[in-house]
PDB file of C-alpha atoms in Angstrom:
ATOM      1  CA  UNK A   1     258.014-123.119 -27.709  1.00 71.00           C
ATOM      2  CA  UNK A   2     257.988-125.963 -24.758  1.00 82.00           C
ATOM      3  CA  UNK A   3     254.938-126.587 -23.999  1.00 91.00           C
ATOM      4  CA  UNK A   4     255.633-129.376 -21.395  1.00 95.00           C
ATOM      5  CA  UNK A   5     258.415-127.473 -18.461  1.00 95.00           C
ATOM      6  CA  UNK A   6     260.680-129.235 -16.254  1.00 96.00           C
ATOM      7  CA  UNK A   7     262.537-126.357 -14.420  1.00 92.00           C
ATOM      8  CA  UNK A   8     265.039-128.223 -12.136  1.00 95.00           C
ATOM      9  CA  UNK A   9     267.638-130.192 -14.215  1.00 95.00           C
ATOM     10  CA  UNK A  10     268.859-131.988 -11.313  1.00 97.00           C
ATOM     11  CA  UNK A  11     267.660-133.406  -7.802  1.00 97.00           C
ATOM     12  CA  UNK A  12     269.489-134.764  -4.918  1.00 98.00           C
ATOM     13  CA  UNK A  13     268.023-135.971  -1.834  1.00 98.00           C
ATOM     14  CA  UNK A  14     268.763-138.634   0.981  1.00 98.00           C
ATOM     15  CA  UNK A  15     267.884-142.073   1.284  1.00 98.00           C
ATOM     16  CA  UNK A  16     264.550-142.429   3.482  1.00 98.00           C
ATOM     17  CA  UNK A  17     263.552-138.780   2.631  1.00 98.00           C
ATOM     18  CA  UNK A  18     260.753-137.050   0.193  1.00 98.00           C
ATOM     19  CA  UNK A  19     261.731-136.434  -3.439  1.00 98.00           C
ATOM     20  CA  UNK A  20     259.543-134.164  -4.887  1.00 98.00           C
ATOM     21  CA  UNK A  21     259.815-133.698  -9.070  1.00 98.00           C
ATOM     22  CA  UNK A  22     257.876-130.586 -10.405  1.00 98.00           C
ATOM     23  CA  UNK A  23     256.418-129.968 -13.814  1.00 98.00           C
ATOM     24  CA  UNK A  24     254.620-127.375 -15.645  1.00 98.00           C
ATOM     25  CA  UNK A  25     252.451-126.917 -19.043  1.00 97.00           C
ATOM     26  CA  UNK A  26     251.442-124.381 -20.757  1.00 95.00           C
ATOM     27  CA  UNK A  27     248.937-125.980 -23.280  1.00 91.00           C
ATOM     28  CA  UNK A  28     245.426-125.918 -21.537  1.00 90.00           C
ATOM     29  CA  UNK A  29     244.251-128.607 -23.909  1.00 90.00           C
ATOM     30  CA  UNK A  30     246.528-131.325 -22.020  1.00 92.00           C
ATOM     31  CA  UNK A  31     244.478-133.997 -20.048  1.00 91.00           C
ATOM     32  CA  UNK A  32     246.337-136.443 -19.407  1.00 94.00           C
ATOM     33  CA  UNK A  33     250.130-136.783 -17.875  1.00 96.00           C
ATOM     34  CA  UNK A  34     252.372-139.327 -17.209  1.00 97.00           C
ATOM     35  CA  UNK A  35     256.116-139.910 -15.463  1.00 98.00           C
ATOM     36  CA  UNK A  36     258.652-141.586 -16.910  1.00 98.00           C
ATOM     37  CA  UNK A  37     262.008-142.721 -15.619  1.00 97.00           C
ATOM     38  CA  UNK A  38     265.491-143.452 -17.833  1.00 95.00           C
ATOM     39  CA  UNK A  39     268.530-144.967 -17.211  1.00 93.00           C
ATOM     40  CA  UNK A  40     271.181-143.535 -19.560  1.00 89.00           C
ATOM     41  CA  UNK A  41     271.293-145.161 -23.313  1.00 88.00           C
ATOM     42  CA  UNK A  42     268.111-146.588 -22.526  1.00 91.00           C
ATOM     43  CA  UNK A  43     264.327-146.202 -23.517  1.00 93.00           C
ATOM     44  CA  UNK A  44     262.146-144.479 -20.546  1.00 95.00           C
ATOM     45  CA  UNK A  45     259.909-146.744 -18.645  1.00 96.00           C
ATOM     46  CA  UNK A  46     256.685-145.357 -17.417  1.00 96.00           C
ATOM     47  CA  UNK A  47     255.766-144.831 -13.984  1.00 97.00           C
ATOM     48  CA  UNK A  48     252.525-143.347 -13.199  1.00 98.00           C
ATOM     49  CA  UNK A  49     249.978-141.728 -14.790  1.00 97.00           C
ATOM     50  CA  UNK A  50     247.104-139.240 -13.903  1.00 97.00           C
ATOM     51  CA  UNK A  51     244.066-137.607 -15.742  1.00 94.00           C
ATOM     52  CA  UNK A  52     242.972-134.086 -15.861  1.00 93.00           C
ATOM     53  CA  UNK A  53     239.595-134.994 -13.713  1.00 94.00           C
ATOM     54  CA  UNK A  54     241.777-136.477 -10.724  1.00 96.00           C
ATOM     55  CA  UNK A  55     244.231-134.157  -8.627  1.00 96.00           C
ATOM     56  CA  UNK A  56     246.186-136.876  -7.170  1.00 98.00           C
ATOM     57  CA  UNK A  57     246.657-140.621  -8.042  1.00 98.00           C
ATOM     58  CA  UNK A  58     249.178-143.112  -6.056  1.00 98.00           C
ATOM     59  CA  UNK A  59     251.249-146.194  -7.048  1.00 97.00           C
ATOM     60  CA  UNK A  60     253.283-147.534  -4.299  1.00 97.00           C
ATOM     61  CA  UNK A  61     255.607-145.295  -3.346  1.00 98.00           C
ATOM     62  CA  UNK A  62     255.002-143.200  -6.649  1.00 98.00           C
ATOM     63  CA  UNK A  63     252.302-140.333  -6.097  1.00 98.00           C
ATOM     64  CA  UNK A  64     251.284-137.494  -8.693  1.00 98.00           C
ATOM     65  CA  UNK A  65     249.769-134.706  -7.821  1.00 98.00           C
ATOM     66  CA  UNK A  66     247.941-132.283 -10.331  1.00 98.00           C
ATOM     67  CA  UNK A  67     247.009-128.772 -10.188  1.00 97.00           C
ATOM     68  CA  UNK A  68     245.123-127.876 -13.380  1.00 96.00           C
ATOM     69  CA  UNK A  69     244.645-124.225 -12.125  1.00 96.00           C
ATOM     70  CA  UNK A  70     248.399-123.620 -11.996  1.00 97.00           C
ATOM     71  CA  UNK A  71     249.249-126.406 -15.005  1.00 97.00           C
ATOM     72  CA  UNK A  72     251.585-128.108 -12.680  1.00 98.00           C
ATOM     73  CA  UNK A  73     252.432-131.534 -11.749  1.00 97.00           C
ATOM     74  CA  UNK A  74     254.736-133.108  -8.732  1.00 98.00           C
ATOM     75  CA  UNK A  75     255.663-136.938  -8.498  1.00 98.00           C
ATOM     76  CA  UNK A  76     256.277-137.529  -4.799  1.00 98.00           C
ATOM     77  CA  UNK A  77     258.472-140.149  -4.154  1.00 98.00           C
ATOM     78  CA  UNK A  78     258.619-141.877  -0.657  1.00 98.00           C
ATOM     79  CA  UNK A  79     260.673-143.226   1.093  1.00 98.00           C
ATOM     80  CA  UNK A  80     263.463-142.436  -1.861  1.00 98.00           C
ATOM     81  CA  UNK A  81     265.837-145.463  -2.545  1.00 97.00           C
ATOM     82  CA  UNK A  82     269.362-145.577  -4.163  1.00 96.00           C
ATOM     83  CA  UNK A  83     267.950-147.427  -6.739  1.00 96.00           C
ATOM     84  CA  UNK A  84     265.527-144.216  -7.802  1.00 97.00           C
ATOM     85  CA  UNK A  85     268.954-142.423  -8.810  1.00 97.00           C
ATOM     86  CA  UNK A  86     267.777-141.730 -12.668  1.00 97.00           C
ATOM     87  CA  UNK A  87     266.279-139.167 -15.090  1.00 97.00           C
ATOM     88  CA  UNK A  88     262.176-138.326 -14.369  1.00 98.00           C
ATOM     89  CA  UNK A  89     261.017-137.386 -17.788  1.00 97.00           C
ATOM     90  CA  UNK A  90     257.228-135.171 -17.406  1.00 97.00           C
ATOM     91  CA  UNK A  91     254.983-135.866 -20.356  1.00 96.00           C
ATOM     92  CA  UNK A  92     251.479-134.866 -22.008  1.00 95.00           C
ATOM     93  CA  UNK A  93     249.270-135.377 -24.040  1.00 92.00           C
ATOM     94  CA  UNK A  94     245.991-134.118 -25.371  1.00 85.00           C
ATOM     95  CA  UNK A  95     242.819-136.325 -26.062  1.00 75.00           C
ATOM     96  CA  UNK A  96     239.821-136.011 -28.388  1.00 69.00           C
ATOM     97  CA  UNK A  97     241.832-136.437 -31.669  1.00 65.00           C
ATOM     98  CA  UNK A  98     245.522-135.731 -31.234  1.00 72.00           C
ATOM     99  CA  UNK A  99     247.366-138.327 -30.509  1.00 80.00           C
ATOM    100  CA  UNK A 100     250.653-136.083 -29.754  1.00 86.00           C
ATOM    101  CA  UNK A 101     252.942-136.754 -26.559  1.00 91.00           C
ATOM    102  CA  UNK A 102     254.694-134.211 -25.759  1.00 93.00           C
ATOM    103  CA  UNK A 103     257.799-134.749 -23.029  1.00 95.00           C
ATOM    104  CA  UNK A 104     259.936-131.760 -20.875  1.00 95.00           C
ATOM    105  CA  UNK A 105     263.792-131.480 -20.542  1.00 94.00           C
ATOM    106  CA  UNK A 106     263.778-134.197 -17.674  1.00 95.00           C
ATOM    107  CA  UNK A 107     264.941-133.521 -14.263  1.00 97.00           C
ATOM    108  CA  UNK A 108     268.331-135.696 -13.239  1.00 97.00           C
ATOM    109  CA  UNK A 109     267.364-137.576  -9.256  1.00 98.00           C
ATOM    110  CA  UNK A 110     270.295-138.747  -7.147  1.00 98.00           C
ATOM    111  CA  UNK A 111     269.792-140.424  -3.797  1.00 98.00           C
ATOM    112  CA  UNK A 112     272.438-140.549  -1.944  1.00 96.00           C
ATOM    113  CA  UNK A 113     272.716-143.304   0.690  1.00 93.00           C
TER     114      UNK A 113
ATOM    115  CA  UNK B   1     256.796-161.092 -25.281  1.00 64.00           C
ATOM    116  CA  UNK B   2     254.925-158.332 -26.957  1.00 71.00           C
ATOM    117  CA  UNK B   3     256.887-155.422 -27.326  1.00 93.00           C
ATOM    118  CA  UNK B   4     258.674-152.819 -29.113  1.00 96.00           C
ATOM    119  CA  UNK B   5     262.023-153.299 -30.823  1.00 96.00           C
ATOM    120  CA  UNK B   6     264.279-150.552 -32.508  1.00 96.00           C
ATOM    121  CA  UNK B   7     267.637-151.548 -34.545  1.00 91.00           C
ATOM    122  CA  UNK B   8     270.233-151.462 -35.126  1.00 91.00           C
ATOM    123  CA  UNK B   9     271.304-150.181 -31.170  1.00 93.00           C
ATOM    124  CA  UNK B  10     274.094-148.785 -32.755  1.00 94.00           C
ATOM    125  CA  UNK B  11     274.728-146.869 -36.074  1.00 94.00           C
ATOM    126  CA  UNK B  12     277.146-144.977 -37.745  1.00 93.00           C
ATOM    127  CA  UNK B  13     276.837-143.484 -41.203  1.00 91.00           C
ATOM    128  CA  UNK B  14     279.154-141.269 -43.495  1.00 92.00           C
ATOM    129  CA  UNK B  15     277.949-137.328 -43.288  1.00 90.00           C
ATOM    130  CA  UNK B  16     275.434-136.780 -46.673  1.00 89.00           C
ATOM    131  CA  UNK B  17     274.018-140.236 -46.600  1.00 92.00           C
ATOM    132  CA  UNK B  18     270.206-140.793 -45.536  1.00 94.00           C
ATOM    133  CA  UNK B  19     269.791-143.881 -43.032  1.00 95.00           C
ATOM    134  CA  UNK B  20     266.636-145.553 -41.961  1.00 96.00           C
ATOM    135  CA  UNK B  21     266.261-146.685 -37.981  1.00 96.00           C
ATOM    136  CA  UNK B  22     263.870-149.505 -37.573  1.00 96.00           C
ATOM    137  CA  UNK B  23     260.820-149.672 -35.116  1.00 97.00           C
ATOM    138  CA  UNK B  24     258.430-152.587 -35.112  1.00 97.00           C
ATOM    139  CA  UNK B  25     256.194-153.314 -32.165  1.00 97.00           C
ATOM    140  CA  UNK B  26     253.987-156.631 -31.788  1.00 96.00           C
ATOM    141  CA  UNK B  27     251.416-154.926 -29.306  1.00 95.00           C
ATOM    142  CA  UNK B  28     248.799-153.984 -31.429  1.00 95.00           C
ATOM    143  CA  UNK B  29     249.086-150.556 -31.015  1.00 94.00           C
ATOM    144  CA  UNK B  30     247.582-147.344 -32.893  1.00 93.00           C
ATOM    145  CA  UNK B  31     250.090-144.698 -32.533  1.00 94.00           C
ATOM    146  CA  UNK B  32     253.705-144.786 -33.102  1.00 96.00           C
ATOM    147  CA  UNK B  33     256.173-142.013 -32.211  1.00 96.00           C
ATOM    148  CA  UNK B  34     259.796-140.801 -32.803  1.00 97.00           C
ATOM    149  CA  UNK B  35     262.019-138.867 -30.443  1.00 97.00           C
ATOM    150  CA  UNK B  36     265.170-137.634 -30.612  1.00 96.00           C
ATOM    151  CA  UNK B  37     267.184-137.083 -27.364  1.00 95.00           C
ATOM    152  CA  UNK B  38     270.342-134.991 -27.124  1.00 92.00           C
ATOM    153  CA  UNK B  39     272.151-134.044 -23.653  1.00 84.00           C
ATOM    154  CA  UNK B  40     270.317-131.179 -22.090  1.00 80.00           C
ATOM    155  CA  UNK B  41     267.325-131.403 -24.473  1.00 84.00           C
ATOM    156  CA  UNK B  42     264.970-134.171 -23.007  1.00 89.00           C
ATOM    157  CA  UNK B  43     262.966-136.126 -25.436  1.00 94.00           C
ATOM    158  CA  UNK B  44     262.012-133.963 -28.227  1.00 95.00           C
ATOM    159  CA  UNK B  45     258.787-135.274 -30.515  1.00 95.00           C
ATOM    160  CA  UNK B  46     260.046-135.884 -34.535  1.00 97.00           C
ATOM    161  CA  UNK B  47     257.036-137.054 -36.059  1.00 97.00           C
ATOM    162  CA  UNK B  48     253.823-139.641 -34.740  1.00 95.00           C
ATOM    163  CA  UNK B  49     251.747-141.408 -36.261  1.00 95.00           C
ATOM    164  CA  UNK B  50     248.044-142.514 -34.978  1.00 92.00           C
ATOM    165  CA  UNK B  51     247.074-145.130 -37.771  1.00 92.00           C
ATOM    166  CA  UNK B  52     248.450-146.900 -40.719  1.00 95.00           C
ATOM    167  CA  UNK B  53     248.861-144.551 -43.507  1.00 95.00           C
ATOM    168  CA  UNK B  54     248.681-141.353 -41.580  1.00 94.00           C
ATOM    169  CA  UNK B  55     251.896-139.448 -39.876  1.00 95.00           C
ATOM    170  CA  UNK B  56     251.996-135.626 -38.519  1.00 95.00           C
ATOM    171  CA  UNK B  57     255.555-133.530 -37.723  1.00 95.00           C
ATOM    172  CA  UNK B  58     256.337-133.051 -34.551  1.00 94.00           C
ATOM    173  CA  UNK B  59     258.008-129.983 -33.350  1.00 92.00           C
ATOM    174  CA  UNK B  60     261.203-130.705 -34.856  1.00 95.00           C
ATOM    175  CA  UNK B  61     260.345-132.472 -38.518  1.00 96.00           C
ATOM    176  CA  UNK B  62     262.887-130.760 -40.379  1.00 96.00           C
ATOM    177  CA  UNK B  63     265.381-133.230 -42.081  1.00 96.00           C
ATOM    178  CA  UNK B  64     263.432-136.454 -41.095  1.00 97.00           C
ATOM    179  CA  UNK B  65     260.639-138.477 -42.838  1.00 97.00           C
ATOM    180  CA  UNK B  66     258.912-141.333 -41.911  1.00 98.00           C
ATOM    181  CA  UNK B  67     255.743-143.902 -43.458  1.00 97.00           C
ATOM    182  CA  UNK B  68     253.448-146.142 -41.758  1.00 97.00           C
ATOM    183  CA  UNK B  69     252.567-148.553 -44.388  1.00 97.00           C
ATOM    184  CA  UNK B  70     251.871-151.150 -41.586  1.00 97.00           C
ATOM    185  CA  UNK B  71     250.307-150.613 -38.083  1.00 97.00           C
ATOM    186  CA  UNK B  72     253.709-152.838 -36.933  1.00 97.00           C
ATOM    187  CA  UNK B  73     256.250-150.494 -38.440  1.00 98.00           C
ATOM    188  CA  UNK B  74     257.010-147.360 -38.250  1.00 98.00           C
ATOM    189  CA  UNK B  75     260.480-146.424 -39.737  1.00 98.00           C
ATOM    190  CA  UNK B  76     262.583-143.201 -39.877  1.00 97.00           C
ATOM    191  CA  UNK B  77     265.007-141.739 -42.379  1.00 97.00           C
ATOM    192  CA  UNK B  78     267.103-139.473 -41.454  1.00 96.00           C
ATOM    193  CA  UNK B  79     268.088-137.055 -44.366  1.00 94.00           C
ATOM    194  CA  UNK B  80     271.139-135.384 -45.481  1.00 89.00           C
ATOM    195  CA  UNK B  81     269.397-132.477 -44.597  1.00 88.00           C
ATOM    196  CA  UNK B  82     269.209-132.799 -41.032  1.00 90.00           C
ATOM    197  CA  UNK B  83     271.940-130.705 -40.189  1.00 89.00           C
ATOM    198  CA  UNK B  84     272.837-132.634 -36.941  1.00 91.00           C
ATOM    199  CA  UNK B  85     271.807-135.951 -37.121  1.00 93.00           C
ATOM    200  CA  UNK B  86     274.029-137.381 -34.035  1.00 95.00           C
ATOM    201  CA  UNK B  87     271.786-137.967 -31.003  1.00 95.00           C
ATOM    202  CA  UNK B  88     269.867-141.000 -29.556  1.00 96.00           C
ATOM    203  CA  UNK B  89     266.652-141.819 -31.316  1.00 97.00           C
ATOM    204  CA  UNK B  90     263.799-143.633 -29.329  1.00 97.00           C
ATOM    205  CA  UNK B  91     260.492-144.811 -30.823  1.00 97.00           C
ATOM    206  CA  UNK B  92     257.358-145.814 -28.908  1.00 97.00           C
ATOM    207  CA  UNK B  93     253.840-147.046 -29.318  1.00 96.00           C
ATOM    208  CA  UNK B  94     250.587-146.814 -27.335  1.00 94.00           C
ATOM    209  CA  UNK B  95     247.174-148.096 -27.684  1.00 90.00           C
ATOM    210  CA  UNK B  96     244.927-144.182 -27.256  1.00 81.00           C
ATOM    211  CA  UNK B  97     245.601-140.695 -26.023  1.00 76.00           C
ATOM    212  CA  UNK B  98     245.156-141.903 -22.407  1.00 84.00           C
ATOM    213  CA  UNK B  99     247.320-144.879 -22.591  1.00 88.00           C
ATOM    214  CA  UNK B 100     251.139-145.156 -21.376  1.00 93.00           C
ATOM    215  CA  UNK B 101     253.846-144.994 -24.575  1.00 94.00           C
ATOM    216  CA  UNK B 102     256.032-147.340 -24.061  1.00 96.00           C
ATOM    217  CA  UNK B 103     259.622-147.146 -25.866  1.00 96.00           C
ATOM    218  CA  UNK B 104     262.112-149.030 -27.358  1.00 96.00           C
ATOM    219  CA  UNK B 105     265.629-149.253 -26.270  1.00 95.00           C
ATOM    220  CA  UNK B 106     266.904-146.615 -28.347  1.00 95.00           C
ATOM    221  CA  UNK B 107     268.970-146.078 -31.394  1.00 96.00           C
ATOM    222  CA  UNK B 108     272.453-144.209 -31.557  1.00 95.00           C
ATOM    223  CA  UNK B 109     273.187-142.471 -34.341  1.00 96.00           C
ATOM    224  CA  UNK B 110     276.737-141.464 -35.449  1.00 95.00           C
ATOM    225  CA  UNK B 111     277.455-139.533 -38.182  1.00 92.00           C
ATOM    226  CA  UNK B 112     281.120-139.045 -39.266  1.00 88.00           C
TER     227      UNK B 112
END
């Protein structure tokens, strides 16, 4: 069963405009989430991060948001660039003893000049 | 540089025959992990580990096996009995539970 949901396989916005990535959980014990983006044939690199007892941290032009009432999680991205064309991996993890990270399908971005 | 190197980048093995994919990191870190990423699938969690000596299945085990006989390596075999063993295999470290993972560049494995 997934626990960690990424609903929207692919993405494609404008260059300049809002690209907003959504992810849900289903595992209540989750506290802490993080974004990761891939290139193709290529480890993830992380992005930004966020902990259950925040609802919104910001890196740049990187923001997450987190609902913990809904289990859901957005990375904003703003202004998107060409070079942001990728695949945004969602992933959790629980704390107090499990060490497991769990990631979702991934959702595939294209911005299109 | 510290990191976290996988190899070989590219591998190709004879169908029946176990092969073991190579992850050693140099950044001191407690927990190790190995995922398996197919097209369509996302990164799906093999096994982890969160200290030297000590390894727990992830949600798809089956056919793999692993040790962690060193807090810098963290190897995987993949069985004869994983029935389809072809996909990209990534392994990644991180110091605690509210830590960034970060990854290697990736295995791919072939099997003919």
């Amino acid at each position: 069963d997934q626990q960690v949901k990424q609903n929207s396989p692919s993405l494609s916005v404008q260059e300049g405009r809002i690209s907003i990535l959504n992810c849900d959980y289903t595992n209540s014990m989750f506290d802490y989430f993080l974004w990761y983006k891939k290139y193709p044939a290529e480890g993830p690199t992380f992005l930004i991060s966020i902990s259950s007892i925040k609802d919104k941290n910001e890196d740049g032009r990187f923001t997450v948001f987190l609902n913990k009432s809904a289990k859901h999680l957005s990375l904003h991205i703003v202004p998107s660039q060409p070079g942001d064309s990728a695949v945004y991996f969602c992933a959790a993890s629980e704390t107090g003893g499990s060490e497991k990270l769990v990631f979702g399908k991934g959702t595939k971005l294209t911005v299109n000049p | 540089d510290g990191g976290i190197t996988q190899s070989p980048k590219y591998l190709f093995r004879k169908e029946g025959q176990n092969v073991t994919l190579s992850c050693e990191q140099n950044l001191n870190h407690d927990a190790m992990y190995w995922y398996r990423q197919d097209p369509g699938q996302g990164l799906r969690l093999i096994y982890y580990s969160q200290i030297v000596n000590d390894f727990q299945k992830g949600d798809i085990a089956e056919g793999y096996s692993v040790s962690r006989e060193k807090k810098e390596s963290f190897p995987l075999t993949v069985t004869s009995a994983q029935k389809n063993p072809t996909a990209f295999y990534l392994c990644a470290s991180r110091t605690g539970s509210r830590t960034e993972a970060f990854f290697g560049q990736g295995t791919r494995l072939t099997v003919v």
